[in-house]
């Protein structure tokens, strides 16, 4: 695929950045956001499709949770190859290709979405929707290379938030369809997204660029795998992004199963949490740029544990208003933590470079190299957290008819994430080199 290639890219050079680098980076950011947005909508498609599946489909709540879990699992797994595809094919070229691939799950869902289709067919098509989750990894890796360290929190937060907002948008479109045409016309929703996929691919082809300095570096990938911080950050990202995507996929089903809401009632509430969580993600990145990602992440986990306690109380008392307050708070907090956690990744590897005696562009290049390689792995493991949430809900409802047991397990996990953040990224060991301490203060 022929494309536009930029041969020199040095965003840390303030003159280069001021004399055109910023303009090019921001143009690529906006169209990356659009493509990732459509990808997220397709990935979360089955969180809406299950609301259209009435008794005539013959699928119980556990079966519906399994469908959305299947999409979550595939979306997590494809993030790893999508990350490295950017350097192999170019950011622009891969954005075009990955957008066009979204036609496969949308057209397939259009074909099978009717009563009488086998459950196996639904599982296979839900799995295809998972490729939409890969768009996030390639988009974040691509945008990470465009921006200087001092603006990464804002840029990555905006890129991810714009993509995340695809979840509430597809849920809002589903609400519009259910509210106007009824819960028996799921193909109307799918008809909206086929042309959007084509528009996203055309915009990427017309307005985005490939960066020649970004090349597949197997050494960086191997080093990222061996780096303990990659896996520590993956655990934290399970707590933030895993919560966001897991709750986004499950919210409507929880409302239907635990609180007896109709498809229209559930759809009218489902979009609120993902919308607020998406909108606040750039704020999390901006706060992290100013105060440090680790500090924002730490207190996010503390308040997420408190919000989960509210949800446990509401589940026990069957209070829908209190449940909604607690659950929507979890969305907002997970969105905030998404932005701050992703800001930590380039900061950690830049701090490593400083600790090893590197300075200036050498340190910045090391940080970009390692953080780009690590982001795909961290994003994939984080998305698996969404799968864990869906499976926890499935088991909880299957055994007790309530989600309370699942929420207790989530609360315990947030406590673990709080402890990890403090112990690794905020505690100041006396023996740490001064240069490393300085670097980690910016994480």
CSV table of C-alpha atoms in Angstrom, one decimal:
chain,number,residue,atom,x,y,z
A,1,UNK,CA,0.0,0.0,0.0
A,2,UNK,CA,1.6,3.2,-1.1
A,3,UNK,CA,1.5,6.0,1.4
A,4,UNK,CA,2.9,9.3,2.6
A,5,UNK,CA,6.1,8.7,4.6
A,6,UNK,CA,7.7,11.4,6.9
A,7,UNK,CA,11.5,10.6,6.9
A,8,UNK,CA,12.5,12.9,9.8
A,9,UNK,CA,10.5,13.2,13.0
A,10,UNK,CA,11.9,14.7,16.2
A,11,UNK,CA,9.1,16.1,18.4
A,12,UNK,CA,11.4,16.7,21.4
A,13,UNK,CA,13.2,19.4,19.3
A,14,UNK,CA,11.1,22.5,20.2
A,15,UNK,CA,12.0,24.3,17.0
A,16,UNK,CA,10.9,21.3,14.9
A,17,UNK,CA,7.7,21.0,16.9
A,18,UNK,CA,6.9,24.7,16.6
A,19,UNK,CA,7.7,24.9,12.9
A,20,UNK,CA,5.2,22.3,11.7
A,21,UNK,CA,5.6,19.2,13.9
A,22,UNK,CA,2.7,20.1,16.2
A,23,UNK,CA,0.4,20.7,13.2
A,24,UNK,CA,1.2,17.4,11.6
A,25,UNK,CA,0.9,15.5,14.9
A,26,UNK,CA,-2.5,17.0,15.7
A,27,UNK,CA,-3.9,16.3,12.2
A,28,UNK,CA,-2.9,12.6,12.6
A,29,UNK,CA,-4.4,12.6,16.2
A,30,UNK,CA,-7.8,13.8,15.1
A,31,UNK,CA,-8.2,11.2,12.3
A,32,UNK,CA,-6.7,8.5,14.5
A,33,UNK,CA,-9.4,9.3,17.1
A,34,UNK,CA,-12.1,8.9,14.5
A,35,UNK,CA,-10.9,5.6,13.3
A,36,UNK,CA,-10.4,4.3,16.8
A,37,UNK,CA,-13.8,5.6,17.8
A,38,UNK,CA,-15.5,3.4,15.1
A,39,UNK,CA,-13.3,0.5,16.1
A,40,UNK,CA,-14.5,0.7,19.7
A,41,UNK,CA,-18.1,0.9,18.6
A,42,UNK,CA,-17.7,-2.3,16.6
A,43,UNK,CA,-15.9,-4.0,19.5
A,44,UNK,CA,-18.7,-3.1,21.9
A,45,UNK,CA,-21.4,-3.9,19.4
A,46,UNK,CA,-22.5,-7.0,21.2
A,47,UNK,CA,-23.1,-5.1,24.5
A,48,UNK,CA,-26.1,-3.7,22.5
A,49,UNK,CA,-26.9,-6.7,20.3
A,50,UNK,CA,-27.8,-8.7,23.4
A,51,UNK,CA,-30.4,-6.1,24.4
A,52,UNK,CA,-32.2,-7.0,21.1
A,53,UNK,CA,-32.2,-10.7,22.0
A,54,UNK,CA,-35.6,-11.3,23.5
A,55,UNK,CA,-37.1,-14.7,24.6
A,56,UNK,CA,-37.5,-15.7,20.9
A,57,UNK,CA,-33.7,-16.1,20.7
A,58,UNK,CA,-33.6,-18.7,23.4
A,59,UNK,CA,-30.5,-17.4,25.1
A,60,UNK,CA,-30.3,-17.1,28.9
A,61,UNK,CA,-28.3,-14.3,30.7
A,62,UNK,CA,-25.3,-16.5,31.2
A,63,UNK,CA,-25.2,-17.2,27.4
A,64,UNK,CA,-25.4,-13.4,26.7
A,65,UNK,CA,-22.6,-12.7,29.1
A,66,UNK,CA,-20.5,-15.3,27.2
A,67,UNK,CA,-21.2,-13.5,23.9
A,68,UNK,CA,-19.8,-10.2,25.2
A,69,UNK,CA,-16.9,-12.1,26.9
A,70,UNK,CA,-16.0,-13.6,23.6
A,71,UNK,CA,-15.7,-10.2,21.9
A,72,UNK,CA,-13.7,-8.9,24.9
A,73,UNK,CA,-11.3,-11.9,24.7
A,74,UNK,CA,-10.6,-11.5,21.0
A,75,UNK,CA,-10.2,-7.8,21.3
A,76,UNK,CA,-7.6,-8.3,24.0
A,77,UNK,CA,-5.6,-10.9,22.0
A,78,UNK,CA,-5.4,-9.0,18.7
A,79,UNK,CA,-3.9,-5.9,20.5
A,80,UNK,CA,-0.5,-7.5,20.5
A,81,UNK,CA,-0.1,-7.9,16.7
A,82,UNK,CA,-1.9,-4.6,16.1
A,83,UNK,CA,0.7,-2.8,18.1
A,84,UNK,CA,3.6,-4.1,15.9
A,85,UNK,CA,1.7,-3.6,12.7
A,86,UNK,CA,2.2,0.2,12.9
A,87,UNK,CA,5.9,-0.1,12.6
A,88,UNK,CA,5.6,-2.9,10.0
A,89,UNK,CA,3.2,-1.2,7.6
A,90,UNK,CA,3.1,2.5,8.7
A,91,UNK,CA,0.6,4.2,11.0
A,92,UNK,CA,-1.4,5.7,8.1
A,93,UNK,CA,-1.4,2.5,6.1
A,94,UNK,CA,-2.4,0.3,9.0
A,95,UNK,CA,-5.2,2.7,10.1
A,96,UNK,CA,-6.7,2.3,6.6
A,97,UNK,CA,-6.4,-1.5,6.6
A,98,UNK,CA,-7.7,-1.9,10.2
A,99,UNK,CA,-10.6,0.3,9.5
A,100,UNK,CA,-11.6,-1.7,6.4
A,101,UNK,CA,-11.4,-4.9,8.4
A,102,UNK,CA,-14.2,-3.7,10.6
A,103,UNK,CA,-16.6,-4.4,7.7
A,104,UNK,CA,-16.2,-8.1,8.4
A,105,UNK,CA,-17.9,-8.2,11.8
A,106,UNK,CA,-20.5,-5.6,11.0
A,107,UNK,CA,-21.7,-7.3,7.8
A,108,UNK,CA,-21.5,-10.7,9.5
A,109,UNK,CA,-23.7,-9.5,12.3
A,110,UNK,CA,-26.1,-8.0,9.8
A,111,UNK,CA,-26.5,-11.5,8.2
A,112,UNK,CA,-27.0,-13.6,11.4
A,113,UNK,CA,-29.0,-11.2,13.7
A,114,UNK,CA,-32.4,-12.9,13.8
A,115,UNK,CA,-34.2,-15.6,15.9
A,116,UNK,CA,-33.4,-19.1,14.8
A,117,UNK,CA,-29.7,-18.5,14.2
A,118,UNK,CA,-27.6,-21.1,16.1
A,119,UNK,CA,-25.8,-20.0,19.3
A,120,UNK,CA,-22.5,-21.2,17.7
A,121,UNK,CA,-23.0,-18.7,14.9
A,122,UNK,CA,-23.6,-15.9,17.3
A,123,UNK,CA,-20.4,-16.8,19.2
A,124,UNK,CA,-18.3,-16.8,16.0
A,125,UNK,CA,-19.7,-13.4,14.9
A,126,UNK,CA,-19.2,-11.9,18.4
A,127,UNK,CA,-15.6,-13.1,18.2
A,128,UNK,CA,-15.2,-11.3,14.8
A,129,UNK,CA,-16.3,-8.0,16.5
A,130,UNK,CA,-13.2,-8.4,18.7
A,131,UNK,CA,-10.9,-7.1,16.0
A,132,UNK,CA,-12.3,-3.6,16.7
A,133,UNK,CA,-10.5,-3.8,20.0
A,134,UNK,CA,-7.2,-4.1,18.2
A,135,UNK,CA,-7.6,-0.6,16.7
A,136,UNK,CA,-6.9,0.9,20.1
A,137,UNK,CA,-3.5,-0.6,20.4
A,138,UNK,CA,-2.3,0.4,17.0
A,139,UNK,CA,-3.7,3.9,17.4
A,140,UNK,CA,-2.1,4.5,20.8
A,141,UNK,CA,1.3,3.1,19.6
A,142,UNK,CA,1.1,5.4,16.5
A,143,UNK,CA,0.1,8.6,18.4
A,144,UNK,CA,2.7,7.9,21.1
A,145,UNK,CA,5.4,8.3,18.4
A,146,UNK,CA,4.0,11.6,17.2
A,147,UNK,CA,4.1,13.6,20.4
A,148,UNK,CA,6.9,14.8,22.8
A,149,UNK,CA,7.0,13.5,26.3
A,150,UNK,CA,5.7,16.7,27.8
A,151,UNK,CA,2.4,16.4,25.8
A,152,UNK,CA,1.9,12.6,25.8
A,153,UNK,CA,-0.6,12.6,28.7
A,154,UNK,CA,-2.9,15.0,26.9
A,155,UNK,CA,-2.4,13.4,23.5
A,156,UNK,CA,-2.8,9.8,24.6
A,157,UNK,CA,-5.7,10.7,26.9
A,158,UNK,CA,-7.5,12.5,24.1
A,159,UNK,CA,-6.8,9.7,21.6
A,160,UNK,CA,-8.0,7.0,24.0
A,161,UNK,CA,-10.9,9.0,25.2
A,162,UNK,CA,-12.1,9.7,21.7
A,163,UNK,CA,-11.9,6.0,21.0
A,164,UNK,CA,-13.6,5.0,24.2
A,165,UNK,CA,-16.5,7.2,23.5
A,166,UNK,CA,-17.4,4.8,20.7
A,167,UNK,CA,-18.9,2.6,23.4
A,168,UNK,CA,-21.6,5.0,24.6
A,169,UNK,CA,-22.2,6.2,21.0
A,170,UNK,CA,-23.1,2.7,19.8
A,171,UNK,CA,-25.3,2.3,22.9
A,172,UNK,CA,-27.0,5.6,22.1
A,173,UNK,CA,-27.6,4.6,18.5
A,174,UNK,CA,-29.0,1.3,19.9
A,175,UNK,CA,-31.3,3.2,22.3
A,176,UNK,CA,-32.5,5.3,19.3
A,177,UNK,CA,-33.3,2.2,17.3
A,178,UNK,CA,-35.1,0.5,20.2
A,179,UNK,CA,-37.0,3.6,21.1
A,180,UNK,CA,-38.2,4.3,17.6
A,181,UNK,CA,-38.4,1.0,15.7
A,182,UNK,CA,-38.5,-1.4,18.7
A,183,UNK,CA,-36.3,-4.2,20.0
A,184,UNK,CA,-36.9,-6.4,16.9
A,185,UNK,CA,-34.8,-4.3,14.4
A,186,UNK,CA,-31.1,-4.8,15.3
A,187,UNK,CA,-30.1,-4.5,11.6
A,188,UNK,CA,-30.9,-0.8,11.6
A,189,UNK,CA,-28.1,-0.3,14.1
A,190,UNK,CA,-25.7,-2.3,11.9
A,191,UNK,CA,-26.7,-0.3,8.9
A,192,UNK,CA,-25.4,2.9,10.5
A,193,UNK,CA,-21.9,1.5,11.0
A,194,UNK,CA,-21.1,0.1,7.6
A,195,UNK,CA,-20.8,3.5,5.9
A,196,UNK,CA,-19.0,4.9,9.0
A,197,UNK,CA,-16.3,2.3,8.6
A,198,UNK,CA,-15.8,3.3,5.0
A,199,UNK,CA,-15.6,7.0,5.9
A,200,UNK,CA,-13.0,6.3,8.6
A,201,UNK,CA,-10.8,4.4,6.1
A,202,UNK,CA,-11.1,7.1,3.5
A,203,UNK,CA,-10.2,9.9,6.0
A,204,UNK,CA,-7.2,8.0,7.2
A,205,UNK,CA,-6.0,7.5,3.6
A,206,UNK,CA,-6.4,11.2,2.8
A,207,UNK,CA,-5.2,12.9,6.0
A,208,UNK,CA,-2.8,10.7,7.9
A,209,UNK,CA,1.0,10.0,7.6
A,210,UNK,CA,3.5,7.2,8.1
A,211,UNK,CA,6.6,7.9,10.3
A,212,UNK,CA,9.7,6.3,8.7
A,213,UNK,CA,11.7,6.5,11.9
A,214,UNK,CA,9.2,4.1,13.5
A,215,UNK,CA,10.4,0.6,12.6
A,216,UNK,CA,9.8,-2.8,14.1
A,217,UNK,CA,12.4,-3.4,16.7
A,218,UNK,CA,12.4,-7.0,17.9
A,219,UNK,CA,14.9,-6.1,20.5
A,220,UNK,CA,12.6,-3.5,22.0
A,221,UNK,CA,9.7,-6.0,22.1
A,222,UNK,CA,11.9,-8.6,23.8
A,223,UNK,CA,13.2,-6.1,26.2
A,224,UNK,CA,9.6,-4.9,27.0
A,225,UNK,CA,8.6,-8.5,27.7
A,226,UNK,CA,11.4,-8.9,30.2
A,227,UNK,CA,10.8,-5.6,31.8
A,228,UNK,CA,9.0,-6.0,35.2
A,229,UNK,CA,7.4,-2.5,34.8
A,230,UNK,CA,5.6,-3.8,31.7
A,231,UNK,CA,3.7,-6.4,33.7
A,232,UNK,CA,3.2,-4.1,36.8
A,233,UNK,CA,1.6,-1.5,34.6
A,234,UNK,CA,-0.5,-4.2,32.9
A,235,UNK,CA,-1.9,-5.1,36.3
A,236,UNK,CA,-2.8,-1.4,37.0
A,237,UNK,CA,-4.3,-1.1,33.5
A,238,UNK,CA,-6.5,-4.1,34.3
A,239,UNK,CA,-7.9,-2.0,37.1
A,240,UNK,CA,-8.5,1.0,35.0
A,241,UNK,CA,-9.2,0.1,31.4
A,242,UNK,CA,-10.3,-3.5,32.2
A,243,UNK,CA,-12.9,-2.0,34.5
A,244,UNK,CA,-14.1,0.5,31.9
A,245,UNK,CA,-14.5,-2.0,29.1
A,246,UNK,CA,-15.8,-4.8,31.3
A,247,UNK,CA,-18.4,-2.6,32.9
A,248,UNK,CA,-19.3,-1.0,29.5
A,249,UNK,CA,-20.1,-4.4,28.0
A,250,UNK,CA,-22.0,-5.7,31.1
A,251,UNK,CA,-23.9,-2.6,32.3
A,252,UNK,CA,-27.1,-3.2,30.2
A,253,UNK,CA,-27.2,-6.9,31.0
A,254,UNK,CA,-26.8,-6.2,34.8
A,255,UNK,CA,-29.7,-3.8,34.7
A,256,UNK,CA,-31.9,-6.3,32.9
A,257,UNK,CA,-30.9,-9.3,35.0
A,258,UNK,CA,-30.6,-7.9,38.5
A,259,UNK,CA,-33.1,-5.0,38.3
A,260,UNK,CA,-35.6,-6.3,35.8
A,261,UNK,CA,-35.2,-3.4,33.3
A,262,UNK,CA,-36.7,-3.7,29.9
A,263,UNK,CA,-34.4,-3.4,26.8
A,264,UNK,CA,-35.5,0.2,26.4
A,265,UNK,CA,-35.1,1.0,30.1
A,266,UNK,CA,-31.7,-0.6,30.1
A,267,UNK,CA,-30.5,1.1,26.9
A,268,UNK,CA,-31.7,4.5,28.2
A,269,UNK,CA,-29.2,4.2,31.2
A,270,UNK,CA,-26.4,2.0,29.7
A,271,UNK,CA,-24.7,4.8,27.8
A,272,UNK,CA,-24.3,7.3,30.7
A,273,UNK,CA,-21.4,5.6,32.4
A,274,UNK,CA,-19.2,4.9,29.3
A,275,UNK,CA,-19.9,8.4,28.0
A,276,UNK,CA,-18.7,10.1,31.2
A,277,UNK,CA,-15.8,7.7,31.5
A,278,UNK,CA,-14.7,8.5,28.0
A,279,UNK,CA,-15.0,12.3,28.3
A,280,UNK,CA,-12.9,12.4,31.5
A,281,UNK,CA,-10.0,10.3,30.1
A,282,UNK,CA,-8.2,13.3,28.6
A,283,UNK,CA,-8.6,15.1,32.0
A,284,UNK,CA,-6.9,12.2,33.6
A,285,UNK,CA,-4.0,12.5,31.2
A,286,UNK,CA,-3.9,16.3,31.7
A,287,UNK,CA,-3.8,16.0,35.5
A,288,UNK,CA,-1.1,13.4,35.2
A,289,UNK,CA,1.0,15.8,33.0
A,290,UNK,CA,0.7,18.3,35.9
A,291,UNK,CA,0.8,16.3,39.1
A,292,UNK,CA,2.3,12.9,38.0
A,293,UNK,CA,0.5,9.9,36.7
A,294,UNK,CA,1.2,7.7,39.8
A,295,UNK,CA,-0.4,10.2,42.2
A,296,UNK,CA,-3.6,10.5,40.2
A,297,UNK,CA,-3.7,6.7,39.7
A,298,UNK,CA,-3.2,6.0,43.4
A,299,UNK,CA,-6.1,8.1,44.5
A,300,UNK,CA,-8.3,6.9,41.6
A,301,UNK,CA,-8.0,3.3,42.9
A,302,UNK,CA,-8.8,4.4,46.5
A,303,UNK,CA,-12.0,6.1,45.4
A,304,UNK,CA,-12.9,3.2,43.0
A,305,UNK,CA,-12.8,0.9,46.0
A,306,UNK,CA,-15.1,3.2,47.9
A,307,UNK,CA,-17.5,3.4,44.9
A,308,UNK,CA,-17.5,-0.4,44.7
A,309,UNK,CA,-18.5,-0.6,48.3
A,310,UNK,CA,-21.5,1.6,47.5
A,311,UNK,CA,-22.4,-0.7,44.6
A,312,UNK,CA,-22.2,-3.8,47.0
A,313,UNK,CA,-24.5,-2.0,49.4
A,314,UNK,CA,-27.0,-1.1,46.6
A,315,UNK,CA,-27.0,-4.7,45.3
A,316,UNK,CA,-27.8,-6.0,48.7
A,317,UNK,CA,-30.6,-3.6,49.3
A,318,UNK,CA,-31.8,-3.7,45.7
A,319,UNK,CA,-31.7,0.1,45.4
A,320,UNK,CA,-31.5,1.0,41.8
A,321,UNK,CA,-30.8,4.8,42.3
A,322,UNK,CA,-27.9,4.1,44.7
A,323,UNK,CA,-26.6,1.4,42.4
A,324,UNK,CA,-26.6,3.8,39.5
A,325,UNK,CA,-24.7,6.4,41.5
A,326,UNK,CA,-22.0,4.0,42.5
A,327,UNK,CA,-21.7,2.2,39.2
A,328,UNK,CA,-21.6,5.4,37.1
A,329,UNK,CA,-18.9,6.7,39.6
A,330,UNK,CA,-16.9,3.6,38.7
A,331,UNK,CA,-17.0,4.6,35.0
A,332,UNK,CA,-15.9,8.1,35.7
A,333,UNK,CA,-13.0,7.0,37.9
A,334,UNK,CA,-11.9,4.3,35.5
A,335,UNK,CA,-11.8,6.8,32.8
A,336,UNK,CA,-9.7,9.2,34.9
A,337,UNK,CA,-7.4,6.3,35.8
A,338,UNK,CA,-7.1,5.3,32.1
A,339,UNK,CA,-5.6,8.7,31.3
A,340,UNK,CA,-3.2,8.8,34.2
A,341,UNK,CA,-2.1,5.2,33.9
A,342,UNK,CA,-1.1,5.5,30.2
A,343,UNK,CA,0.8,8.7,31.0
A,344,UNK,CA,2.9,6.7,33.4
A,345,UNK,CA,4.2,4.3,30.7
A,346,UNK,CA,6.5,6.7,28.7
A,347,UNK,CA,7.5,8.4,32.0
A,348,UNK,CA,8.7,5.1,33.5
A,349,UNK,CA,10.9,4.3,30.5
A,350,UNK,CA,12.2,7.8,30.2
A,351,UNK,CA,13.1,7.7,33.9
A,352,UNK,CA,15.0,4.4,33.3
A,353,UNK,CA,17.0,6.1,30.5
A,354,UNK,CA,17.9,9.0,32.9
A,355,UNK,CA,18.9,6.5,35.6
A,356,UNK,CA,21.3,4.8,33.1
A,357,UNK,CA,23.0,8.1,32.4
A,358,UNK,CA,21.3,9.0,29.1
A,359,UNK,CA,20.4,12.6,28.4
A,360,UNK,CA,18.4,14.7,25.9
A,361,UNK,CA,17.3,13.0,22.7
A,362,UNK,CA,19.0,9.7,23.6
A,363,UNK,CA,16.9,9.4,26.7
A,364,UNK,CA,13.7,10.5,24.8
A,365,UNK,CA,14.4,8.0,22.0
A,366,UNK,CA,14.9,5.2,24.6
A,367,UNK,CA,11.6,6.1,26.2
A,368,UNK,CA,9.7,6.1,22.9
A,369,UNK,CA,11.3,2.8,21.9
A,370,UNK,CA,10.4,0.9,25.0
A,371,UNK,CA,7.1,2.5,25.8
A,372,UNK,CA,5.8,1.9,22.2
A,373,UNK,CA,6.7,-1.8,22.5
A,374,UNK,CA,5.2,-2.1,26.0
A,375,UNK,CA,1.9,-0.4,25.2
A,376,UNK,CA,0.6,-3.3,23.1
A,377,UNK,CA,1.3,-5.8,25.8
A,378,UNK,CA,-0.1,-3.6,28.5
A,379,UNK,CA,-3.2,-2.8,26.5
A,380,UNK,CA,-3.8,-6.5,25.7
A,381,UNK,CA,-3.5,-7.6,29.3
A,382,UNK,CA,-5.7,-4.6,30.4
A,383,UNK,CA,-8.4,-5.6,28.0
A,384,UNK,CA,-8.3,-9.2,29.4
A,385,UNK,CA,-9.4,-7.5,32.7
A,386,UNK,CA,-12.7,-6.7,30.8
A,387,UNK,CA,-13.0,-10.4,30.1
A,388,UNK,CA,-12.4,-11.2,33.7
A,389,UNK,CA,-15.2,-8.8,34.7
A,390,UNK,CA,-17.7,-10.3,32.2
A,391,UNK,CA,-16.9,-13.9,33.4
A,392,UNK,CA,-17.1,-12.8,37.1
A,393,UNK,CA,-20.6,-11.4,36.4
A,394,UNK,CA,-21.6,-14.6,34.5
A,395,UNK,CA,-20.5,-16.8,37.4
A,396,UNK,CA,-22.1,-14.5,40.0
A,397,UNK,CA,-25.4,-14.4,38.3
A,398,UNK,CA,-25.3,-18.1,37.5
A,399,UNK,CA,-24.8,-19.1,41.1
A,400,UNK,CA,-26.7,-16.4,43.1
A,401,UNK,CA,-28.8,-14.4,40.6
A,402,UNK,CA,-27.0,-11.3,41.7
A,403,UNK,CA,-23.7,-9.5,40.9
A,404,UNK,CA,-22.8,-8.8,44.5
A,405,UNK,CA,-20.1,-11.5,44.7
A,406,UNK,CA,-18.4,-10.2,41.6
A,407,UNK,CA,-18.3,-6.7,43.0
A,408,UNK,CA,-16.6,-7.9,46.2
A,409,UNK,CA,-13.9,-9.4,44.1
A,410,UNK,CA,-13.5,-6.1,42.2
A,411,UNK,CA,-13.1,-4.2,45.4
A,412,UNK,CA,-10.3,-6.5,46.6
A,413,UNK,CA,-8.5,-6.1,43.3
A,414,UNK,CA,-8.6,-2.3,43.5
A,415,UNK,CA,-7.0,-2.5,47.0
A,416,UNK,CA,-4.2,-4.6,45.4
A,417,UNK,CA,-3.7,-2.0,42.6
A,418,UNK,CA,-3.6,0.9,45.2
A,419,UNK,CA,-0.9,-1.0,47.2
A,420,UNK,CA,1.2,-1.7,44.0
A,421,UNK,CA,1.0,1.9,42.8
A,422,UNK,CA,2.2,3.2,46.2
A,423,UNK,CA,4.9,0.6,46.7
A,424,UNK,CA,6.5,0.7,43.3
A,425,UNK,CA,5.9,4.3,41.9
A,426,UNK,CA,5.5,6.6,44.9
A,427,UNK,CA,7.5,5.2,47.8
A,428,UNK,CA,11.0,6.7,47.8
A,429,UNK,CA,13.6,4.1,48.7
A,430,UNK,CA,16.6,5.8,50.3
A,431,UNK,CA,19.1,3.9,48.1
A,432,UNK,CA,17.5,4.9,44.8
A,433,UNK,CA,19.8,7.0,42.6
A,434,UNK,CA,18.9,10.7,42.6
A,435,UNK,CA,18.4,10.7,38.9
A,436,UNK,CA,16.0,7.8,39.0
A,437,UNK,CA,14.0,9.5,41.8
A,438,UNK,CA,13.7,12.6,39.7
A,439,UNK,CA,12.5,10.6,36.7
A,440,UNK,CA,9.9,8.7,38.7
A,441,UNK,CA,8.6,11.9,40.2
A,442,UNK,CA,7.2,12.6,36.7
A,443,UNK,CA,5.6,9.2,36.2
